[in-house]
PDB file of C-alpha atoms and ligand atoms in Angstrom:
ATOM      1  CA  MET Q   1       0.000   0.000   0.000  1.00  0.00           C
ATOM      2  CA  THR Q   2       1.518   3.312  -1.104  1.00  0.00           C
ATOM      3  CA  THR Q   3       1.701   6.354   1.181  1.00  0.00           C
ATOM      4  CA  ARG Q   4       2.329   8.829  -1.648  1.00  0.00           C
ATOM      5  CA  LEU Q   5       0.879   9.827  -5.010  1.00  0.00           C
ATOM      6  CA  ARG Q   6       3.340   9.106  -7.802  1.00  0.00           C
ATOM      7  CA  SER Q   7       2.703  12.315  -9.760  1.00  0.00           C
ATOM      8  CA  ARG Q   8       2.758  15.882  -8.488  1.00  0.00           C
ATOM      9  CA  HIS Q   9      -0.224  16.596 -10.791  1.00  0.00           C
ATOM     10  CA  LEU Q  10      -3.757  15.163 -10.831  1.00  0.00           C
ATOM     11  CA  LEU Q  11      -4.645  15.105 -14.519  1.00  0.00           C
ATOM     12  CA  GLY Q  12      -7.023  12.132 -14.598  1.00  0.00           C
ATOM     13  CA  ILE Q  13      -7.953   8.788 -13.082  1.00  0.00           C
ATOM     14  CA  ALA Q  14      -6.446   7.079 -16.153  1.00  0.00           C
ATOM     15  CA  GLY Q  15      -3.008   7.894 -14.745  1.00  0.00           C
ATOM     16  CA  MET Q  16      -3.705   6.511 -11.244  1.00  0.00           C
ATOM     17  CA  GLU Q  17      -2.973   3.045  -9.868  1.00  0.00           C
ATOM     18  CA  PRO Q  18      -5.517   1.301  -7.576  1.00  0.00           C
ATOM     19  CA  ASP Q  19      -3.267   1.786  -4.507  1.00  0.00           C
ATOM     20  CA  GLU Q  20      -3.206   5.560  -5.159  1.00  0.00           C
ATOM     21  CA  ILE Q  21      -7.013   5.650  -5.439  1.00  0.00           C
ATOM     22  CA  GLN Q  22      -7.226   3.736  -2.161  1.00  0.00           C
ATOM     23  CA  LEU Q  23      -4.801   6.199  -0.539  1.00  0.00           C
ATOM     24  CA  VAL Q  24      -6.919   9.206  -1.594  1.00  0.00           C
ATOM     25  CA  LEU Q  25     -10.123   7.545  -0.323  1.00  0.00           C
ATOM     26  CA  ASP Q  26      -8.556   6.589   3.025  1.00  0.00           C
ATOM     27  CA  THR Q  27      -7.068  10.086   3.461  1.00  0.00           C
ATOM     28  CA  ALA Q  28     -10.445  11.642   2.569  1.00  0.00           C
ATOM     29  CA  GLU Q  29     -12.092   9.724   5.440  1.00  0.00           C
ATOM     30  CA  THR Q  30      -9.651  11.435   7.805  1.00  0.00           C
ATOM     31  CA  MET Q  31     -10.405  14.802   6.234  1.00  0.00           C
ATOM     32  CA  LEU Q  32     -14.148  14.200   6.715  1.00  0.00           C
ATOM     33  CA  GLU Q  33     -13.454  14.103  10.437  1.00  0.00           C
ATOM     34  CA  VAL Q  34     -11.815  17.551  10.189  1.00  0.00           C
ATOM     35  CA  SER Q  35     -14.932  18.930   8.458  1.00  0.00           C
ATOM     36  CA  GLY Q  36     -17.054  17.701  11.382  1.00  0.00           C
ATOM     37  CA  ARG Q  37     -15.096  19.632  14.025  1.00  0.00           C
ATOM     38  CA  GLU Q  38     -16.151  22.930  15.553  1.00  0.00           C
ATOM     39  CA  ILE Q  39     -12.891  24.511  14.323  1.00  0.00           C
ATOM     40  CA  LYS Q  40     -12.666  23.165  10.781  1.00  0.00           C
ATOM     41  CA  LYS Q  41      -9.083  24.088  10.062  1.00  0.00           C
ATOM     42  CA  VAL Q  42      -5.729  22.284  10.055  1.00  0.00           C
ATOM     43  CA  PRO Q  43      -2.328  23.722   9.155  1.00  0.00           C
ATOM     44  CA  ALA Q  44      -1.411  21.162   6.475  1.00  0.00           C
ATOM     45  CA  LEU Q  45      -1.117  23.720   3.621  1.00  0.00           C
ATOM     46  CA  ARG Q  46      -0.107  26.773   5.652  1.00  0.00           C
ATOM     47  CA  GLY Q  47       2.078  29.013   3.485  1.00  0.00           C
ATOM     48  CA  LYS Q  48       0.929  27.360   0.232  1.00  0.00           C
ATOM     49  CA  THR Q  49      -0.899  29.329  -2.459  1.00  0.00           C
ATOM     50  CA  VAL Q  50      -3.672  27.823  -4.594  1.00  0.00           C
ATOM     51  CA  VAL Q  51      -5.080  29.508  -7.705  1.00  0.00           C
ATOM     52  CA  ASN Q  52      -8.537  28.283  -8.719  1.00  0.00           C
ATOM     53  CA  PHE Q  53      -8.767  29.039 -12.434  1.00  0.00           C
ATOM     54  CA  PHE Q  54     -12.228  28.217 -13.791  1.00  0.00           C
ATOM     55  CA  VAL Q  55     -12.703  28.831 -17.501  1.00  0.00           C
ATOM     56  CA  GLU Q  56     -16.057  26.970 -17.465  1.00  0.00           C
ATOM     57  CA  PRO Q  57     -18.917  27.514 -14.987  1.00  0.00           C
ATOM     58  CA  SER Q  58     -19.058  25.505 -11.763  1.00  0.00           C
ATOM     59  CA  THR Q  59     -20.914  25.585  -8.458  1.00  0.00           C
ATOM     60  CA  ARG Q  60     -19.936  22.409  -6.583  1.00  0.00           C
ATOM     61  CA  THR Q  61     -16.361  21.863  -7.760  1.00  0.00           C
ATOM     62  CA  ARG Q  62     -15.149  25.443  -7.432  1.00  0.00           C
ATOM     63  CA  THR Q  63     -16.809  26.020  -4.065  1.00  0.00           C
ATOM     64  CA  SER Q  64     -15.650  22.728  -2.595  1.00  0.00           C
ATOM     65  CA  PHE Q  65     -12.061  23.236  -3.751  1.00  0.00           C
ATOM     66  CA  GLU Q  66     -12.089  26.653  -2.088  1.00  0.00           C
ATOM     67  CA  VAL Q  67     -13.612  25.261   1.118  1.00  0.00           C
ATOM     68  CA  ALA Q  68     -11.037  22.421   1.072  1.00  0.00           C
ATOM     69  CA  GLU Q  69      -8.142  24.860   0.599  1.00  0.00           C
ATOM     70  CA  LYS Q  70      -9.330  27.102   3.433  1.00  0.00           C
ATOM     71  CA  ARG Q  71      -9.768  24.084   5.759  1.00  0.00           C
ATOM     72  CA  LEU Q  72      -6.143  23.176   5.021  1.00  0.00           C
ATOM     73  CA  SER Q  73      -5.044  26.811   5.749  1.00  0.00           C
ATOM     74  CA  ALA Q  74      -3.858  27.524   2.179  1.00  0.00           C
ATOM     75  CA  ASP Q  75      -3.986  31.028   0.687  1.00  0.00           C
ATOM     76  CA  THR Q  76      -6.509  30.852  -2.152  1.00  0.00           C
ATOM     77  CA  LEU Q  77      -7.524  33.078  -4.997  1.00  0.00           C
ATOM     78  CA  ASN Q  78     -10.081  32.634  -7.739  1.00  0.00           C
ATOM     79  CA  ILE Q  79      -9.908  33.587 -11.412  1.00  0.00           C
ATOM     80  CA  THR Q  80     -12.855  33.142 -13.748  1.00  0.00           C
ATOM     81  CA  ALA Q  81     -12.682  33.404 -17.538  1.00  0.00           C
ATOM     82  CA  SER Q  82     -14.987  36.414 -17.764  1.00  0.00           C
ATOM     83  CA  ALA Q  83     -12.886  38.410 -15.268  1.00  0.00           C
ATOM     84  CA  SER Q  84      -9.536  37.451 -16.822  1.00  0.00           C
ATOM     85  CA  SER Q  85      -7.547  38.681 -19.811  1.00  0.00           C
ATOM     86  CA  LEU Q  86      -8.654  35.571 -21.731  1.00  0.00           C
ATOM     87  CA  VAL Q  87     -11.559  37.762 -22.862  1.00  0.00           C
ATOM     88  CA  LYS Q  88      -8.983  40.155 -24.402  1.00  0.00           C
ATOM     89  CA  GLY Q  89      -7.510  37.287 -26.424  1.00  0.00           C
ATOM     90  CA  GLU Q  90      -4.617  36.218 -24.178  1.00  0.00           C
ATOM     91  CA  THR Q  91      -3.737  32.573 -24.775  1.00  0.00           C
ATOM     92  CA  LEU Q  92      -4.077  29.869 -22.127  1.00  0.00           C
ATOM     93  CA  ILE Q  93      -0.304  29.362 -22.116  1.00  0.00           C
ATOM     94  CA  ASP Q  94       0.432  33.076 -21.612  1.00  0.00           C
ATOM     95  CA  THR Q  95      -2.224  33.243 -18.895  1.00  0.00           C
ATOM     96  CA  ALA Q  96      -0.724  30.219 -17.128  1.00  0.00           C
ATOM     97  CA  LEU Q  97       2.839  31.538 -17.368  1.00  0.00           C
ATOM     98  CA  ASN Q  98       1.738  34.866 -15.874  1.00  0.00           C
ATOM     99  CA  ILE Q  99      -0.027  33.092 -12.997  1.00  0.00           C
ATOM    100  CA  GLU Q 100       3.125  30.982 -12.529  1.00  0.00           C
ATOM    101  CA  ALA Q 101       5.239  34.127 -12.291  1.00  0.00           C
ATOM    102  CA  MET Q 102       3.453  34.832  -8.979  1.00  0.00           C
ATOM    103  CA  ASN Q 103       4.801  31.509  -7.648  1.00  0.00           C
ATOM    104  CA  PRO Q 104       1.654  29.596  -6.619  1.00  0.00           C
ATOM    105  CA  ASP Q 105       1.954  25.996  -5.442  1.00  0.00           C
ATOM    106  CA  PHE Q 106      -1.190  24.673  -7.132  1.00  0.00           C
ATOM    107  CA  ILE Q 107      -3.302  25.640 -10.118  1.00  0.00           C
ATOM    108  CA  VAL Q 108      -6.754  24.038  -9.965  1.00  0.00           C
ATOM    109  CA  MET Q 109      -8.282  24.467 -13.406  1.00  0.00           C
ATOM    110  CA  ARG Q 110     -11.519  23.733 -15.244  1.00  0.00           C
ATOM    111  CA  HIS Q 111     -11.295  24.139 -18.999  1.00  0.00           C
ATOM    112  CA  SER Q 112     -13.424  23.166 -22.003  1.00  0.00           C
ATOM    113  CA  GLU Q 113     -10.500  21.664 -23.956  1.00  0.00           C
ATOM    114  CA  PRO Q 114      -9.548  18.036 -23.250  1.00  0.00           C
ATOM    115  CA  GLY Q 115      -5.827  17.952 -22.552  1.00  0.00           C
ATOM    116  CA  ALA Q 116      -5.511  21.599 -21.454  1.00  0.00           C
ATOM    117  CA  HIS Q 117      -4.221  20.385 -18.068  1.00  0.00           C
ATOM    118  CA  ALA Q 118      -1.646  18.065 -19.598  1.00  0.00           C
ATOM    119  CA  LEU Q 119      -0.333  21.039 -21.573  1.00  0.00           C
ATOM    120  CA  LEU Q 120      -0.011  23.152 -18.420  1.00  0.00           C
ATOM    121  CA  ALA Q 121       1.653  20.283 -16.553  1.00  0.00           C
ATOM    122  CA  ARG Q 122       4.406  20.321 -19.184  1.00  0.00           C
ATOM    123  CA  ILE Q 123       5.168  24.043 -18.799  1.00  0.00           C
ATOM    124  CA  CYS Q 124       4.330  24.818 -15.160  1.00  0.00           C
ATOM    125  CA  ARG Q 125       6.277  24.295 -11.962  1.00  0.00           C
ATOM    126  CA  SER Q 126       3.062  24.319  -9.863  1.00  0.00           C
ATOM    127  CA  SER Q 127       0.977  21.173  -9.301  1.00  0.00           C
ATOM    128  CA  ILE Q 128      -1.849  21.122 -11.838  1.00  0.00           C
ATOM    129  CA  VAL Q 129      -5.187  19.732 -10.643  1.00  0.00           C
ATOM    130  CA  ASN Q 130      -7.860  18.846 -13.190  1.00  0.00           C
ATOM    131  CA  ALA Q 131     -11.273  20.172 -12.099  1.00  0.00           C
ATOM    132  CA  GLY Q 132     -12.802  19.060 -15.420  1.00  0.00           C
ATOM    133  CA  ASP Q 133     -11.503  19.192 -19.004  1.00  0.00           C
ATOM    134  CA  GLY Q 134     -14.182  19.112 -21.699  1.00  0.00           C
ATOM    135  CA  ALA Q 135     -15.645  15.618 -22.077  1.00  0.00           C
ATOM    136  CA  HIS Q 136     -12.337  14.014 -21.037  1.00  0.00           C
ATOM    137  CA  GLU Q 137     -11.922  13.628 -17.244  1.00  0.00           C
ATOM    138  CA  HIS Q 138     -13.177  14.964 -13.895  1.00  0.00           C
ATOM    139  CA  PRO Q 139     -10.975  12.968 -11.505  1.00  0.00           C
ATOM    140  CA  THR Q 140     -12.016  14.506  -8.179  1.00  0.00           C
ATOM    141  CA  GLN Q 141     -15.682  13.858  -9.049  1.00  0.00           C
ATOM    142  CA  ALA Q 142     -14.963  10.150  -9.602  1.00  0.00           C
ATOM    143  CA  LEU Q 143     -12.998  10.023  -6.345  1.00  0.00           C
ATOM    144  CA  LEU Q 144     -15.835  11.611  -4.353  1.00  0.00           C
ATOM    145  CA  ASP Q 145     -18.320   9.276  -6.057  1.00  0.00           C
ATOM    146  CA  ALA Q 146     -16.175   6.291  -5.068  1.00  0.00           C
ATOM    147  CA  MET Q 147     -15.917   7.589  -1.503  1.00  0.00           C
ATOM    148  CA  THR Q 148     -19.730   7.847  -1.347  1.00  0.00           C
ATOM    149  CA  MET Q 149     -20.202   4.284  -2.662  1.00  0.00           C
ATOM    150  CA  ARG Q 150     -17.572   2.911  -0.283  1.00  0.00           C
ATOM    151  CA  GLN Q 151     -19.299   4.637   2.666  1.00  0.00           C
ATOM    152  CA  LYS Q 152     -22.619   3.009   1.771  1.00  0.00           C
ATOM    153  CA  PHE Q 153     -21.386  -0.497   0.864  1.00  0.00           C
ATOM    154  CA  GLY Q 154     -17.969  -0.758   2.547  1.00  0.00           C
ATOM    155  CA  ARG Q 155     -16.378  -1.781  -0.756  1.00  0.00           C
ATOM    156  CA  LEU Q 156     -16.146  -1.005  -4.468  1.00  0.00           C
ATOM    157  CA  SER Q 157     -15.216  -4.484  -5.626  1.00  0.00           C
ATOM    158  CA  GLY Q 158     -18.163  -6.420  -7.049  1.00  0.00           C
ATOM    159  CA  LEU Q 159     -20.589  -3.478  -6.947  1.00  0.00           C
ATOM    160  CA  LYS Q 160     -23.015  -3.296  -9.869  1.00  0.00           C
ATOM    161  CA  VAL Q 161     -22.903   0.350 -11.003  1.00  0.00           C
ATOM    162  CA  THR Q 162     -25.102   1.668 -13.810  1.00  0.00           C
ATOM    163  CA  ILE Q 163     -24.226   5.026 -15.352  1.00  0.00           C
ATOM    164  CA  LEU Q 164     -27.404   6.338 -16.987  1.00  0.00           C
ATOM    165  CA  GLY Q 165     -27.658   9.374 -19.244  1.00  0.00           C
ATOM    166  CA  ASP Q 166     -25.565  11.537 -21.541  1.00  0.00           C
ATOM    167  CA  ILE Q 167     -22.354   9.489 -21.595  1.00  0.00           C
ATOM    168  CA  ARG Q 168     -21.091  11.088 -24.817  1.00  0.00           C
ATOM    169  CA  HIS Q 169     -20.472  14.517 -23.314  1.00  0.00           C
ATOM    170  CA  SER Q 170     -19.575  13.360 -19.807  1.00  0.00           C
ATOM    171  CA  ARG Q 171     -16.131  13.659 -18.236  1.00  0.00           C
ATOM    172  CA  VAL Q 172     -17.748  12.299 -15.053  1.00  0.00           C
ATOM    173  CA  ALA Q 173     -18.630   9.068 -16.888  1.00  0.00           C
ATOM    174  CA  ARG Q 174     -15.095   8.617 -18.239  1.00  0.00           C
ATOM    175  CA  SER Q 175     -13.385   9.191 -14.886  1.00  0.00           C
ATOM    176  CA  ASN Q 176     -15.873   6.896 -13.139  1.00  0.00           C
ATOM    177  CA  ILE Q 177     -15.397   4.121 -15.724  1.00  0.00           C
ATOM    178  CA  HIS Q 178     -11.606   4.318 -15.244  1.00  0.00           C
ATOM    179  CA  LEU Q 179     -11.884   4.305 -11.455  1.00  0.00           C
ATOM    180  CA  LEU Q 180     -14.625   1.719 -10.978  1.00  0.00           C
ATOM    181  CA  THR Q 181     -13.219  -0.840 -13.436  1.00  0.00           C
ATOM    182  CA  ARG Q 182      -9.774  -0.493 -11.793  1.00  0.00           C
ATOM    183  CA  MET Q 183     -11.360  -1.113  -8.375  1.00  0.00           C
ATOM    184  CA  GLY Q 184     -13.335  -4.196  -9.465  1.00  0.00           C
ATOM    185  CA  SER Q 185     -16.882  -2.838  -9.897  1.00  0.00           C
ATOM    186  CA  GLU Q 186     -19.127  -4.025 -12.738  1.00  0.00           C
ATOM    187  CA  VAL Q 187     -19.982  -0.953 -14.826  1.00  0.00           C
ATOM    188  CA  THR Q 188     -22.980  -0.756 -17.158  1.00  0.00           C
ATOM    189  CA  LEU Q 189     -23.621   2.270 -19.357  1.00  0.00           C
ATOM    190  CA  CYS Q 190     -27.138   3.111 -20.536  1.00  0.00           C
ATOM    191  CA  ALA Q 191     -28.251   5.868 -22.926  1.00  0.00           C
ATOM    192  CA  PRO Q 192     -29.711   6.264 -26.414  1.00  0.00           C
ATOM    193  CA  PRO Q 193     -27.191   5.031 -29.036  1.00  0.00           C
ATOM    194  CA  THR Q 194     -26.525   8.656 -30.077  1.00  0.00           C
ATOM    195  CA  LEU Q 195     -25.251   9.462 -26.569  1.00  0.00           C
ATOM    196  CA  ILE Q 196     -22.874   6.485 -26.252  1.00  0.00           C
ATOM    197  CA  PRO Q 197     -19.384   7.170 -27.694  1.00  0.00           C
ATOM    198  CA  LEU Q 198     -18.148   4.588 -30.189  1.00  0.00           C
ATOM    199  CA  GLY Q 199     -15.783   2.021 -28.651  1.00  0.00           C
ATOM    200  CA  ILE Q 200     -16.432   2.995 -24.998  1.00  0.00           C
ATOM    201  CA  GLU Q 201     -16.760  -0.748 -24.138  1.00  0.00           C
ATOM    202  CA  GLN Q 202     -12.980  -0.967 -24.602  1.00  0.00           C
ATOM    203  CA  LEU Q 203     -12.659   0.797 -21.230  1.00  0.00           C
ATOM    204  CA  GLY Q 204     -14.229  -2.284 -19.603  1.00  0.00           C
ATOM    205  CA  ALA Q 205     -17.899  -1.232 -19.317  1.00  0.00           C
ATOM    206  CA  LYS Q 206     -20.981  -3.003 -20.704  1.00  0.00           C
ATOM    207  CA  VAL Q 207     -23.473  -1.015 -22.820  1.00  0.00           C
ATOM    208  CA  LEU Q 208     -27.265  -1.460 -22.656  1.00  0.00           C
ATOM    209  CA  TYR Q 209     -29.935   0.623 -24.363  1.00  0.00           C
ATOM    210  CA  ASP Q 210     -32.874  -0.612 -22.243  1.00  0.00           C
ATOM    211  CA  THR Q 211     -33.157   1.407 -19.020  1.00  0.00           C
ATOM    212  CA  ASP Q 212     -35.251  -1.163 -17.145  1.00  0.00           C
ATOM    213  CA  LYS Q 213     -32.639  -3.856 -17.823  1.00  0.00           C
ATOM    214  CA  ALA Q 214     -29.793  -1.485 -16.882  1.00  0.00           C
ATOM    215  CA  CYS Q 215     -31.458  -0.648 -13.529  1.00  0.00           C
ATOM    216  CA  ALA Q 216     -32.439  -4.245 -12.661  1.00  0.00           C
ATOM    217  CA  GLY Q 217     -30.454  -5.374  -9.607  1.00  0.00           C
ATOM    218  CA  ALA Q 218     -28.105  -2.347  -9.670  1.00  0.00           C
ATOM    219  CA  ASP Q 219     -26.418  -1.366  -6.387  1.00  0.00           C
ATOM    220  CA  VAL Q 220     -25.843   2.136  -7.737  1.00  0.00           C
ATOM    221  CA  VAL Q 221     -27.518   4.119 -10.495  1.00  0.00           C
ATOM    222  CA  MET Q 222     -25.482   7.209 -11.295  1.00  0.00           C
ATOM    223  CA  VAL Q 223     -27.664   9.525 -13.345  1.00  0.00           C
ATOM    224  CA  LEU Q 224     -25.971  12.004 -15.667  1.00  0.00           C
ATOM    225  CA  ARG Q 225     -27.253  15.336 -16.879  1.00  0.00           C
ATOM    226  CA  MET Q 226     -28.314  15.924 -20.467  1.00  0.00           C
ATOM    227  CA  GLN Q 227     -25.569  18.425 -21.398  1.00  0.00           C
ATOM    228  CA  LEU Q 228     -27.781  20.491 -23.667  1.00  0.00           C
ATOM    229  CA  GLU Q 229     -25.183  23.280 -23.931  1.00  0.00           C
ATOM    230  CA  ARG Q 230     -22.741  20.850 -25.605  1.00  0.00           C
ATOM    231  CA  MET Q 231     -25.319  19.462 -28.086  1.00  0.00           C
ATOM    232  CA  LYS Q 232     -25.070  21.266 -31.412  1.00  0.00           C
ATOM    233  CA  THR Q 233     -27.300  18.726 -33.197  1.00  0.00           C
ATOM    234  CA  GLY Q 234     -30.404  16.842 -32.042  1.00  0.00           C
ATOM    235  CA  TYR Q 235     -29.159  13.729 -30.215  1.00  0.00           C
ATOM    236  CA  VAL Q 236     -32.704  12.891 -29.053  1.00  0.00           C
ATOM    237  CA  PRO Q 237     -36.043  13.636 -30.755  1.00  0.00           C
ATOM    238  CA  THR Q 238     -37.461  15.528 -27.725  1.00  0.00           C
ATOM    239  CA  LEU Q 239     -36.609  15.825 -24.030  1.00  0.00           C
ATOM    240  CA  ARG Q 240     -40.084  14.488 -23.225  1.00  0.00           C
ATOM    241  CA  GLU Q 241     -39.353  11.286 -25.182  1.00  0.00           C
ATOM    242  CA  TYR Q 242     -35.890  11.055 -23.609  1.00  0.00           C
ATOM    243  CA  ALA Q 243     -37.445  11.329 -20.130  1.00  0.00           C
ATOM    244  CA  LYS Q 244     -39.960   8.583 -20.941  1.00  0.00           C
ATOM    245  CA  LEU Q 245     -37.272   6.141 -22.091  1.00  0.00           C
ATOM    246  CA  TYR Q 246     -34.261   7.044 -19.948  1.00  0.00           C
ATOM    247  CA  ALA Q 247     -35.229   9.027 -16.811  1.00  0.00           C
ATOM    248  CA  LEU Q 248     -34.722   7.419 -13.410  1.00  0.00           C
ATOM    249  CA  THR Q 249     -38.311   7.219 -12.137  1.00  0.00           C
ATOM    250  CA  PRO Q 250     -39.758   5.686  -8.939  1.00  0.00           C
ATOM    251  CA  GLU Q 251     -40.779   2.652 -11.048  1.00  0.00           C
ATOM    252  CA  ARG Q 252     -37.200   2.090 -12.260  1.00  0.00           C
ATOM    253  CA  LEU Q 253     -35.856   2.705  -8.742  1.00  0.00           C
ATOM    254  CA  GLY Q 254     -38.054  -0.244  -7.723  1.00  0.00           C
ATOM    255  CA  LEU Q 255     -36.094  -2.487 -10.129  1.00  0.00           C
ATOM    256  CA  MET Q 256     -32.760  -1.788  -8.400  1.00  0.00           C
ATOM    257  CA  HIS Q 257     -31.290  -3.826  -5.540  1.00  0.00           C
ATOM    258  CA  PRO Q 258     -33.496  -3.060  -2.488  1.00  0.00           C
ATOM    259  CA  GLU Q 259     -30.516  -1.351  -0.773  1.00  0.00           C
ATOM    260  CA  GLY Q 260     -29.398   0.375  -3.996  1.00  0.00           C
ATOM    261  CA  ILE Q 261     -28.520   4.068  -4.017  1.00  0.00           C
ATOM    262  CA  VAL Q 262     -29.063   6.940  -6.447  1.00  0.00           C
ATOM    263  CA  MET Q 263     -26.282   9.334  -7.389  1.00  0.00           C
ATOM    264  CA  HIS Q 264     -26.049  12.431  -9.612  1.00  0.00           C
ATOM    265  CA  PRO Q 265     -22.995  14.713  -9.928  1.00  0.00           C
ATOM    266  CA  GLY Q 266     -25.198  17.781 -10.501  1.00  0.00           C
ATOM    267  CA  PRO Q 267     -26.444  20.089 -11.747  1.00  0.00           C
ATOM    268  CA  MET Q 268     -29.699  18.165 -12.251  1.00  0.00           C
ATOM    269  CA  ASN Q 269     -32.331  18.660 -14.938  1.00  0.00           C
ATOM    270  CA  ARG Q 270     -35.271  17.606 -12.781  1.00  0.00           C
ATOM    271  CA  GLY Q 271     -37.996  15.892 -14.821  1.00  0.00           C
ATOM    272  CA  VAL Q 272     -35.560  15.163 -17.683  1.00  0.00           C
ATOM    273  CA  GLU Q 273     -32.967  12.595 -16.517  1.00  0.00           C
ATOM    274  CA  ILE Q 274     -34.314  12.149 -12.961  1.00  0.00           C
ATOM    275  CA  ASP Q 275     -37.690  12.516 -11.241  1.00  0.00           C
ATOM    276  CA  SER Q 276     -37.751  14.842  -8.239  1.00  0.00           C
ATOM    277  CA  ALA Q 277     -39.302  12.048  -6.141  1.00  0.00           C
ATOM    278  CA  VAL Q 278     -36.149   9.991  -6.751  1.00  0.00           C
ATOM    279  CA  ALA Q 279     -33.649  12.851  -6.430  1.00  0.00           C
ATOM    280  CA  ASP Q 280     -35.130  13.939  -3.097  1.00  0.00           C
ATOM    281  CA  GLY Q 281     -36.031  10.448  -1.874  1.00  0.00           C
ATOM    282  CA  PRO Q 282     -34.485   8.343   0.899  1.00  0.00           C
ATOM    283  CA  ARG Q 283     -32.207   6.386  -1.435  1.00  0.00           C
ATOM    284  CA  SER Q 284     -30.628   9.493  -2.923  1.00  0.00           C
ATOM    285  CA  VAL Q 285     -27.055  10.255  -1.762  1.00  0.00           C
ATOM    286  CA  ILE Q 286     -26.685  13.300  -4.003  1.00  0.00           C
ATOM    287  CA  LEU Q 287     -25.930  15.729  -1.163  1.00  0.00           C
ATOM    288  CA  ASP Q 288     -23.579  13.192   0.500  1.00  0.00           C
ATOM    289  CA  GLN Q 289     -21.605  13.353  -2.754  1.00  0.00           C
ATOM    290  CA  VAL Q 290     -21.249  17.117  -2.293  1.00  0.00           C
ATOM    291  CA  SER Q 291     -20.115  16.795   1.342  1.00  0.00           C
ATOM    292  CA  ASN Q 292     -17.587  14.137   0.344  1.00  0.00           C
ATOM    293  CA  GLY Q 293     -16.317  16.449  -2.389  1.00  0.00           C
ATOM    294  CA  VAL Q 294     -14.737  18.725   0.227  1.00  0.00           C
ATOM    295  CA  ALA Q 295     -13.013  15.792   1.959  1.00  0.00           C
ATOM    296  CA  VAL Q 296     -11.715  14.312  -1.293  1.00  0.00           C
ATOM    297  CA  ARG Q 297     -10.354  17.661  -2.481  1.00  0.00           C
ATOM    298  CA  MET Q 298      -8.651  18.201   0.892  1.00  0.00           C
ATOM    299  CA  ALA Q 299      -7.076  14.751   0.540  1.00  0.00           C
ATOM    300  CA  VAL Q 300      -5.907  15.376  -3.027  1.00  0.00           C
ATOM    301  CA  LEU Q 301      -4.272  18.719  -2.208  1.00  0.00           C
ATOM    302  CA  TYR Q 302      -2.704  17.355   0.965  1.00  0.00           C
ATOM    303  CA  LEU Q 303      -1.243  14.328  -0.824  1.00  0.00           C
ATOM    304  CA  LEU Q 304      -0.042  16.309  -3.843  1.00  0.00           C
ATOM    305  CA  ALA Q 305       1.748  18.635  -1.430  1.00  0.00           C
ATOM    306  CA  GLY Q 306       3.681  15.574  -0.270  1.00  0.00           C
ATOM    307  CA  GLY Q 307       1.555  14.445   2.677  1.00  0.00           C
ATOM    308  CA  GLU Q 308       3.307  14.040   5.985  1.00  0.00           C
ATOM    309  CA  ARG Q 309       5.665  11.504   7.482  1.00  0.00           C
ATOM    310  CA  GLU Q 310       3.061  10.832  10.179  1.00  0.00           C
ATOM    311  CA  ASP Q 311      -0.523  10.054   9.135  1.00  0.00           C
ATOM    312  CA  ALA Q 312      -3.096  12.670   8.153  1.00  0.00           C
ATOM    313  CA  ALA Q 313      -5.016  12.361  11.443  1.00  0.00           C
ATOM    314  CA  ALA Q 314      -1.931  13.360  13.413  1.00  0.00           C
ATOM    315  CA  THR Q 315      -1.408  16.380  11.158  1.00  0.00           C
ATOM    316  CA  ALA Q 316      -5.084  17.260  11.473  1.00  0.00           C
ATOM    317  CA  GLY Q 317      -4.784  17.044  15.251  1.00  0.00           C
ATOM    318  CA  ALA Q 318      -2.150  19.771  15.236  1.00  0.00           C
ATOM    319  CA  GLY Q 319      -4.832  22.302  14.289  1.00  0.00           C
ATOM    320  CA  ARG Q 320      -7.049  21.741  17.340  1.00  0.00           C
TER     321      ARG Q 320
HETATM  322  N1   CP Z 401     -20.305  18.018 -10.371  1.00  0.00           N
HETATM  323  C1   CP Z 401     -19.831  19.152 -10.875  1.00  0.00           C
HETATM  324  O1   CP Z 401     -18.763  19.186 -11.516  1.00  0.00           O
HETATM  325  O2   CP Z 401     -20.625  20.249 -10.622  1.00  0.00           O
HETATM  326  P1   CP Z 401     -20.214  21.740 -10.972  1.00  0.00           P
HETATM  327  O3   CP Z 401     -20.232  21.868 -12.483  1.00  0.00           O
HETATM  328  O4   CP Z 401     -21.256  22.614 -10.318  1.00  0.00           O
HETATM  329  O5   CP Z 401     -18.844  21.994 -10.450  1.00  0.00           O
END
């Protein structure tokens, strides 16, 4: 079992070994304890500077990274595309090099271009953390999803996980497929054929087009948003028809394993990919996912910074 991440960047789950995933999840459990204290602050990243650079919109990821950084005592600052010189035509590379000139320790970035983070990792001294790159990867989302499943079932191995919805445009789907197949879960993808990327089975997931069959016996159904802003052509005849064939409804919830849980990374299109009765029901862990997002992002930053010789709990204790 490793005690360190092998890279100083987090670009995607595809580059992580199972023991590194396990390390992040175990460290995140310790960080969850910090978030439950009255004084939710530890000195692990004191003196470190984190730039949150979001070129695409975000509520959960940006906020939870900032909360995580503050709980670790880092100095944080936020740059959004609309308030940056990107709108004046400055390139991503020039923008990154100018941020680097201020000597931050981390750049947490969301960008619409797959591979934008890999490019920055080649030219930057700071640790680059992928907070979502186009339809490519969203590694911290997959890690917080895995943490949520592990909390509910005590394991990832052997879990039957169905990912239902717009797989084509989803970085969440890709990162989850990488993570869950590495950790021994059985992954089924379900969507209309137009929203399943060609060859995705090669990543180790099964594809079904019948939602009832895909939900039958599932331990987890992870519903994905219809990413209407990324759809330039009509992938489905109408949203009403999509909802009829592919939404997670109370009837389809009834087909799952009796202890099965419902997940959604957000933001939700209620009444399109998921019924409100399901999203707000007792088997939904959607808000647990958000809480776990803070713990996972604390763990990632802490480990990328090098961790500690002693374990994370001991470091956390120093802040009491
Ligand atoms: N899950 C997720 O990435 O949500 P945001 O787009 O709000 O960050």
